CSV table of C-alpha atoms in Angstrom, one decimal:
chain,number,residue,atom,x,y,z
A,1,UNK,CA,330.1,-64.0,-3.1
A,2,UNK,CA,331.4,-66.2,-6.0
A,3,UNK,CA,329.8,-69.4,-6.1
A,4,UNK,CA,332.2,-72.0,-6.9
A,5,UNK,CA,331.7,-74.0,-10.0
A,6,UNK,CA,332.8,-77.4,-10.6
A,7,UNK,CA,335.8,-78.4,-11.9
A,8,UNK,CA,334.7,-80.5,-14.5
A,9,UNK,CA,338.1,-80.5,-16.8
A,10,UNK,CA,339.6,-82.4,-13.4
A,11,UNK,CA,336.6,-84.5,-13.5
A,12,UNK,CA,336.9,-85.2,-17.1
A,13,UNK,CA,340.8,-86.1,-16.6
A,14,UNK,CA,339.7,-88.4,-13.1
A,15,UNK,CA,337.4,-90.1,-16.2
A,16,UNK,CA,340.0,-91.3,-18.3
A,17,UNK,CA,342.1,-92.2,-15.6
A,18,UNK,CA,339.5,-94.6,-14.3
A,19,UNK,CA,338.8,-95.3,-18.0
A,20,UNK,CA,342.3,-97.0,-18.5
A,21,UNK,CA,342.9,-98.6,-15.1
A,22,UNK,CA,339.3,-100.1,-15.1
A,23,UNK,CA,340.6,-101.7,-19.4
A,24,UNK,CA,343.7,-103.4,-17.1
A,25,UNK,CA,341.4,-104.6,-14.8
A,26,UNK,CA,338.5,-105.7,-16.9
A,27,UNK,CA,341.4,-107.6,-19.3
A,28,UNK,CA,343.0,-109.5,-16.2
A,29,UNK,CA,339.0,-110.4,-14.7
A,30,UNK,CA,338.5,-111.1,-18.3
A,31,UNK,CA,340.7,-114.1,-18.2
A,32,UNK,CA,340.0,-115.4,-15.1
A,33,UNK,CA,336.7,-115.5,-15.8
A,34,UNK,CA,337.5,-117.8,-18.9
A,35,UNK,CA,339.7,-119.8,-16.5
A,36,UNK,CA,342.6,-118.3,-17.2
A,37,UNK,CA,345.6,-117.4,-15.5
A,38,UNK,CA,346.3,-113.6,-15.3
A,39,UNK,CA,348.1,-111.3,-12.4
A,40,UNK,CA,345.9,-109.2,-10.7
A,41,UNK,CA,347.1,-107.5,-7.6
A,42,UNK,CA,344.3,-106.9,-4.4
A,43,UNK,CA,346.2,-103.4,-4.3
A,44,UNK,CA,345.2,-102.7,-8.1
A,45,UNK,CA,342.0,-103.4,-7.5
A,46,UNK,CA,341.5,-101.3,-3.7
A,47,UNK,CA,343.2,-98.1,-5.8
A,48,UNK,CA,340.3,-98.5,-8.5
A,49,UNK,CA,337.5,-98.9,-5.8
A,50,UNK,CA,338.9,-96.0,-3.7
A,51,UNK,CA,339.3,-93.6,-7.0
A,52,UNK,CA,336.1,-94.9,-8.2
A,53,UNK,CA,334.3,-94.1,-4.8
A,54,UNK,CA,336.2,-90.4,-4.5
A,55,UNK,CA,335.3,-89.5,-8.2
A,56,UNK,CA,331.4,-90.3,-7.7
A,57,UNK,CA,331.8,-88.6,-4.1
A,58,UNK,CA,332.7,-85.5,-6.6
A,59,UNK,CA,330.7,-85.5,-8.7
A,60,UNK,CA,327.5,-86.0,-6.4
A,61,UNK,CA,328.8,-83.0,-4.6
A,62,UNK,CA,329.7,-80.9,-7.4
A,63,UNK,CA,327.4,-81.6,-10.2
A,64,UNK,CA,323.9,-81.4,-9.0
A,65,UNK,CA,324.6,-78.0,-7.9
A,66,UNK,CA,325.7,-76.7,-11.4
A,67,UNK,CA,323.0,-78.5,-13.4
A,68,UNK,CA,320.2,-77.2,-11.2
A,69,UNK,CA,321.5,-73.6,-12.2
A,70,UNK,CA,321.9,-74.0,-15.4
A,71,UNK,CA,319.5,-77.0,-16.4
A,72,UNK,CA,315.6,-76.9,-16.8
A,73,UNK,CA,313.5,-79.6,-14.4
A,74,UNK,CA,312.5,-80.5,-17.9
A,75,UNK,CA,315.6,-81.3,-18.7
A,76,UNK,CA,316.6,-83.2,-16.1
A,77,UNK,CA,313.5,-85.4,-15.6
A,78,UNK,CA,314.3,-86.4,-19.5
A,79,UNK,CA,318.0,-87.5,-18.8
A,80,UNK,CA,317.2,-89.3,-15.5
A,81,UNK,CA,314.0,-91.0,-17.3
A,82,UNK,CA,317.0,-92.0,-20.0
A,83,UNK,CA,319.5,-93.2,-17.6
A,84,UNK,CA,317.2,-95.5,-15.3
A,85,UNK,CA,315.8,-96.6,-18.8
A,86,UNK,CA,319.5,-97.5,-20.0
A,87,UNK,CA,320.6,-99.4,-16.6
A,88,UNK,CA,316.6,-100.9,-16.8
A,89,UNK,CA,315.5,-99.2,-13.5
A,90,UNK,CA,311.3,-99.2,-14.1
A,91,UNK,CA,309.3,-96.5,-13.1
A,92,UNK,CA,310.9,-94.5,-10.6
């Protein structure tokens, strides 16, 4: 039985789709956050949130899977220690 592998080039394409609709959104929040006047649509901003929460709901299941195969506990325990250090989560 084939185990099915991720598919990260349709992960990597879902990445610079969210890439450029979260640069509209960031310009538009940008402004009004300087006072500004700028058109952002509710429905703009549900379609990010619901591709945003689809694309991490893929990659949790998809992901995890792959790197434990192919990715030493070592490893790993060095690039979660870097990511909680980057988003300054202590000592977990």
């Amino acid at each position: 039985m084939k185990t099915e592998e991720p598919d990260t080039q349709g992960l990597t394409q879902e990445h610079r789709i969210l890439e450029a609709a979260w640069r509209r959104l960031r310009a538009a929040l940008a402004q009004i956050a300087t006072g500004e006047a700028a058109p952002l649509s509710s429905d703009a901003m549900d379609d990010f949130a619901e591709l945003y929460q689809r694309h991490i709901e893929r990659q949790e299941s998809e992901l995890p899977p792959m790197a434990a195969r192919l990715l030493t506990d070592e490893y790993i325990a060095r690039v979660s220690q870097a990511m909680r250090e980057r988003r300054g989560i202590a000592g977990v």
